[in-house]
CSV table of C-alpha atoms and ligand atoms in Angstrom, one decimal:
chain,number,residue,atom,x,y,z
A,1,LEU,CA,97.7,163.2,-113.9
A,2,LEU,CA,98.1,160.5,-111.7
A,3,MET,CA,94.6,161.2,-109.8
A,4,SER,CA,92.0,158.6,-110.0
A,5,THR,CA,93.7,155.8,-111.7
A,6,THR,CA,94.2,153.6,-109.0
A,7,THR,CA,92.1,150.9,-108.1
A,8,PRO,CA,91.1,150.2,-104.5
A,9,SER,CA,93.6,147.5,-103.0
A,10,SER,CA,90.9,145.9,-100.9
A,11,LEU,CA,87.3,145.1,-100.6
A,12,TYR,CA,87.3,147.1,-97.5
A,13,GLU,CA,88.6,150.3,-99.1
A,14,GLN,CA,86.1,149.8,-101.9
A,15,LEU,CA,83.5,150.0,-99.4
A,16,LYS,CA,84.9,153.2,-97.4
A,17,ILE,CA,83.9,151.6,-94.2
A,18,HIS,CA,85.9,154.4,-92.3
A,19,HIS,CA,83.0,156.5,-93.4
A,20,THR,CA,80.7,154.2,-91.1
A,21,ALA,CA,78.2,156.3,-88.9
A,22,PHE,CA,75.9,155.5,-86.0
A,23,LEU,CA,72.5,155.0,-87.4
A,24,LYS,CA,70.2,154.1,-84.3
A,25,SER,CA,69.9,152.0,-81.3
A,26,ALA,CA,67.0,149.7,-81.1
A,27,PRO,CA,65.3,147.7,-78.0
A,28,ASN,CA,63.7,145.4,-80.5
A,29,LEU,CA,63.5,144.5,-84.2
A,30,TYR,CA,60.1,146.6,-84.4
A,31,HIS,CA,62.2,149.8,-83.9
A,32,SER,CA,65.1,148.6,-86.0
A,33,PRO,CA,65.9,150.0,-89.3
A,34,LEU,CA,63.7,148.1,-92.2
A,35,ASP,CA,65.0,144.8,-93.0
A,36,VAL,CA,66.6,145.4,-96.3
A,37,GLY,CA,70.0,145.6,-97.7
A,38,ILE,CA,73.0,143.7,-96.0
A,39,GLU,CA,74.0,143.4,-92.4
A,40,VAL,CA,77.0,141.9,-90.7
A,41,ALA,CA,76.3,141.6,-87.0
A,42,PHE,CA,79.2,141.3,-84.1
A,43,VAL,CA,78.3,139.3,-81.1
A,44,GLY,CA,80.2,137.9,-78.0
A,45,ARG,CA,80.3,137.6,-74.5
A,46,SER,CA,80.5,140.7,-72.3
A,47,ASN,CA,83.8,142.2,-72.0
A,48,ALA,CA,85.1,139.8,-74.8
A,49,GLY,CA,86.4,143.1,-76.6
A,50,LYS,CA,83.4,143.7,-79.1
A,51,SER,CA,83.3,147.3,-79.0
A,52,SER,CA,87.1,147.4,-79.2
A,53,ALA,CA,87.0,145.3,-82.1
A,54,ILE,CA,84.4,147.2,-84.0
A,55,ASN,CA,86.3,150.4,-83.5
A,56,SER,CA,89.5,149.2,-84.8
A,57,ILE,CA,88.0,147.2,-87.7
A,58,ILE,CA,85.9,150.3,-89.0
A,59,GLY,CA,89.1,152.5,-87.9
A,60,ARG,CA,87.1,154.9,-85.9
A,61,GLN,CA,87.6,155.1,-82.0
A,62,GLY,CA,84.8,155.6,-80.0
A,63,LEU,CA,82.1,154.7,-82.5
A,64,ALA,CA,81.0,151.7,-80.5
A,65,LYS,CA,81.4,152.4,-76.8
A,66,THR,CA,83.7,150.4,-74.9
A,67,SER,CA,82.6,150.1,-71.4
A,68,LYS,CA,83.9,149.2,-68.1
A,69,THR,CA,80.3,148.3,-66.8
A,70,PRO,CA,79.6,145.2,-69.2
A,71,GLY,CA,76.4,143.7,-69.6
A,72,ARG,CA,74.2,147.0,-69.2
A,73,THR,CA,73.4,147.3,-72.8
A,74,GLN,CA,70.2,145.5,-73.8
A,75,ILE,CA,70.0,147.5,-77.2
A,76,ILE,CA,71.0,146.7,-80.6
A,77,ASN,CA,73.3,149.5,-82.2
A,78,TYR,CA,73.0,149.8,-85.9
A,79,PHE,CA,76.0,151.6,-87.9
A,80,GLN,CA,75.5,152.6,-91.4
A,81,VAL,CA,78.2,152.0,-93.9
A,82,ASP,CA,76.3,153.2,-96.8
A,83,ASP,CA,72.4,153.1,-98.0
A,84,GLN,CA,72.5,149.4,-98.4
A,85,ARG,CA,74.8,148.2,-95.8
A,86,ARG,CA,74.8,148.1,-92.0
A,87,ILE,CA,77.1,146.9,-89.2
A,88,VAL,CA,75.4,145.7,-85.9
A,89,ASP,CA,76.4,145.7,-82.6
A,90,LEU,CA,74.5,143.0,-80.7
A,91,PRO,CA,74.3,143.1,-76.9
A,92,GLY,CA,76.9,141.0,-74.9
A,93,TYR,CA,75.7,138.0,-73.2
A,94,GLY,CA,76.9,135.8,-70.5
A,95,TYR,CA,77.8,138.7,-67.8
A,96,ALA,CA,77.6,137.2,-64.3
A,97,LYS,CA,76.6,140.4,-62.5
A,98,VAL,CA,73.3,141.0,-64.2
A,99,SER,CA,69.8,139.8,-62.9
A,100,HIS,CA,68.1,136.7,-64.3
A,101,LYS,CA,65.5,138.8,-66.0
A,102,THR,CA,68.2,141.0,-67.8
A,103,LYS,CA,69.8,137.8,-68.9
A,104,GLU,CA,66.7,136.5,-70.3
A,105,GLN,CA,66.0,139.9,-72.2
A,106,ILE,CA,69.2,139.8,-73.8
A,107,GLU,CA,68.8,136.2,-74.9
A,108,GLN,CA,65.4,137.2,-76.2
A,109,LEU,CA,66.6,139.9,-78.1
A,110,LEU,CA,69.6,138.0,-79.7
A,111,SER,CA,67.3,135.1,-80.7
A,112,GLU,CA,64.7,137.5,-81.9
A,113,TYR,CA,67.4,139.2,-84.1
A,114,LEU,CA,69.3,136.0,-85.2
A,115,ASN,CA,66.0,134.2,-86.2
A,116,HIS,CA,64.1,137.0,-88.2
A,117,ARG,CA,66.7,139.2,-89.5
A,118,GLN,CA,66.6,138.5,-93.3
A,119,CYS,CA,69.4,140.8,-94.2
A,120,LEU,CA,72.1,139.4,-92.0
A,121,VAL,CA,74.7,137.9,-94.0
A,122,GLY,CA,77.2,136.9,-91.7
A,123,LEU,CA,78.3,137.0,-87.8
A,124,PHE,CA,81.3,138.0,-86.2
A,125,MET,CA,81.8,136.5,-82.9
A,126,MET,CA,84.4,137.6,-80.2
A,127,MET,CA,85.9,135.3,-77.9
A,128,ASP,CA,88.8,136.3,-75.6
A,129,ILE,CA,91.4,134.1,-76.3
A,130,ARG,CA,92.3,133.0,-72.9
A,131,GLN,CA,88.5,131.7,-72.5
A,132,PRO,CA,87.3,130.4,-75.7
A,133,PHE,CA,83.9,128.5,-76.2
A,134,THR,CA,82.2,129.1,-73.1
A,135,SER,CA,79.0,127.3,-72.8
A,136,ASN,CA,77.1,130.6,-74.1
A,137,ASP,CA,79.6,130.8,-77.1
A,138,LEU,CA,78.7,127.1,-77.9
A,139,ASN,CA,75.2,127.8,-77.7
A,140,LEU,CA,75.2,130.7,-80.0
A,141,LEU,CA,77.4,129.0,-82.3
A,142,GLU,CA,75.3,126.1,-82.7
A,143,TYR,CA,72.4,128.3,-83.2
A,144,VAL,CA,73.6,130.3,-85.9
A,145,VAL,CA,75.1,127.1,-87.7
A,146,GLY,CA,71.6,125.8,-87.8
A,147,LEU,CA,70.6,129.1,-89.4
A,148,GLN,CA,73.2,128.4,-92.0
A,149,LYS,CA,74.8,131.7,-91.9
A,150,PRO,CA,78.6,132.2,-92.0
A,151,ILE,CA,80.6,132.8,-88.7
A,152,HIS,CA,83.9,134.4,-88.3
A,153,ILE,CA,85.5,134.3,-84.9
A,154,LEU,CA,88.0,136.7,-83.5
A,155,LEU,CA,90.0,135.5,-80.6
A,156,THR,CA,90.5,138.8,-79.0
A,157,LYS,CA,93.2,140.3,-76.7
A,158,CYS,CA,95.8,137.9,-78.4
A,159,ASP,CA,98.4,140.3,-77.0
A,160,LYS,CA,97.7,138.7,-73.7
A,161,LEU,CA,99.6,135.5,-74.9
A,162,SER,CA,102.7,134.9,-76.8
A,163,ARG,CA,102.7,134.5,-80.5
A,164,GLY,CA,103.0,130.7,-80.3
A,165,ALA,CA,100.6,130.2,-77.4
A,166,ALA,CA,97.9,132.4,-79.4
A,167,ASN,CA,98.4,130.1,-82.6
A,168,GLN,CA,98.1,126.9,-80.6
A,169,VAL,CA,94.6,128.3,-79.1
A,170,LEU,CA,93.8,129.1,-82.8
A,171,ASN,CA,94.8,125.7,-84.1
A,172,GLN,CA,92.4,124.0,-81.3
A,173,VAL,CA,89.5,126.3,-82.0
A,174,ASN,CA,90.0,125.4,-85.9
A,175,LYS,CA,89.6,121.8,-84.9
A,176,GLU,CA,86.5,122.3,-83.0
A,177,LEU,CA,84.9,124.4,-85.8
A,178,ALA,CA,85.9,121.5,-88.3
A,179,CYS,CA,83.0,119.6,-86.6
A,180,TYR,CA,80.4,122.0,-87.6
A,181,ASP,CA,78.8,121.6,-91.0
A,182,ALA,CA,79.1,125.4,-91.6
A,183,GLN,CA,81.2,128.0,-92.9
A,184,CYS,CA,83.1,128.9,-89.5
A,185,THR,CA,86.6,130.7,-89.5
A,186,ALA,CA,88.7,131.9,-87.0
A,187,GLN,CA,91.6,134.3,-86.4
A,188,THR,CA,93.8,135.9,-83.8
A,189,PHE,CA,93.0,139.7,-83.2
A,190,SER,CA,94.2,142.3,-80.9
A,191,ALA,CA,92.5,145.7,-81.0
A,192,LEU,CA,95.3,147.1,-78.9
A,193,LYS,CA,98.4,146.0,-81.0
A,194,HIS,CA,96.4,146.2,-84.2
A,195,PHE,CA,96.9,142.7,-84.9
A,196,GLY,CA,94.7,140.7,-87.4
A,197,VAL,CA,92.6,143.9,-88.3
A,198,GLU,CA,93.5,143.5,-92.1
A,199,GLN,CA,92.4,140.1,-92.2
A,200,ALA,CA,89.1,141.0,-90.1
A,201,ARG,CA,88.5,143.9,-92.7
A,202,GLU,CA,88.7,141.6,-95.6
A,203,THR,CA,86.4,139.1,-94.5
A,204,LEU,CA,83.9,142.0,-93.5
A,205,GLY,CA,84.3,143.7,-96.8
A,206,ALA,CA,83.7,140.3,-98.5
A,207,TRP,CA,80.3,139.7,-96.8
A,208,LEU,CA,79.2,143.3,-97.2
A,209,LEU,CA,79.9,143.3,-100.7
A,210,GLY,CA,77.8,140.1,-101.2
B,1,GDP,P1,83.0,144.4,-75.0
B,1,GDP,O1,82.2,144.5,-73.7
B,1,GDP,O2,83.0,143.0,-75.6
B,1,GDP,O3,82.2,145.6,-75.8
B,1,GDP,O4,84.5,144.7,-74.6
B,1,GDP,P2,85.1,146.1,-74.7
B,1,GDP,O5,85.9,146.4,-76.2
B,1,GDP,O6,84.7,147.2,-74.0
B,1,GDP,O7,86.5,145.6,-74.0
B,1,GDP,C1,86.5,144.9,-72.7
B,1,GDP,C2,87.8,145.4,-72.0
B,1,GDP,O8,89.0,144.6,-72.5
B,1,GDP,C3,88.3,146.7,-71.9
B,1,GDP,O9,88.7,147.0,-70.6
B,1,GDP,C4,89.3,146.9,-73.0
B,1,GDP,O10,90.2,147.8,-72.7
B,1,GDP,C5,89.9,145.3,-73.1
B,1,GDP,N1,90.4,145.1,-74.3
B,1,GDP,C6,89.8,145.1,-75.4
B,1,GDP,N2,90.4,144.7,-76.7
B,1,GDP,C7,91.7,144.5,-76.2
B,1,GDP,C8,92.9,144.0,-76.7
B,1,GDP,O11,93.0,143.8,-77.9
B,1,GDP,N3,93.8,143.8,-75.9
B,1,GDP,C9,93.7,143.9,-74.5
B,1,GDP,N4,94.9,143.6,-73.8
B,1,GDP,N5,92.7,144.5,-73.9
B,1,GDP,C10,91.7,144.8,-74.7
């Protein structure tokens, strides 16, 4: 008798994001799923912890591949939440050990996606809390602000710092974000310690539900 009377406690649960499944990989927009519905994309410097963040937010280990050889993927991975909504894993940038040509290909693919994808509603940006705002991060941030799309920053691997030190970085990042005329928010995050996952899920859920 108690069945089916509970209302979902969060946007995230309403969406059943844990049912998200791999949809396809694409080397360009031409081979991407049709540009309809709603997408939230994840982006960040190689090794910033993007794959780990996607897996812990979705709640499925191994969905996005975590890699010990960063910078190798020059593809966009699409995950399907439901037939209207997708989560997008964009290629990591800023890895020193790839060729100039590969770097250019990654930048080209990122700008192609960010510039033209109509169904993109917001961007999650991963930055290692010990190295926030590299020049690549700032370039990307300014680019997305120019597109007037919201950004939510995950300061990843916050388990590497004390709680106090992590919050200091967060305050500093928030100060810098206040300079931008756009919806830019930030939080501390640890996939390893499952810290900040609920907060990230609420932002993702709000964006995906529109
Ligand atoms: P990506 O290249 O941005 O997708 O990064 P990955 O998710 O593959 O992670 C890069 C490296 O950072 C891996 O060695 C992970 O184990 C490590 N890592 C990712 N998230 C965390 C975290 O929350 N805490 C710690 N300490 N390490 C992490």
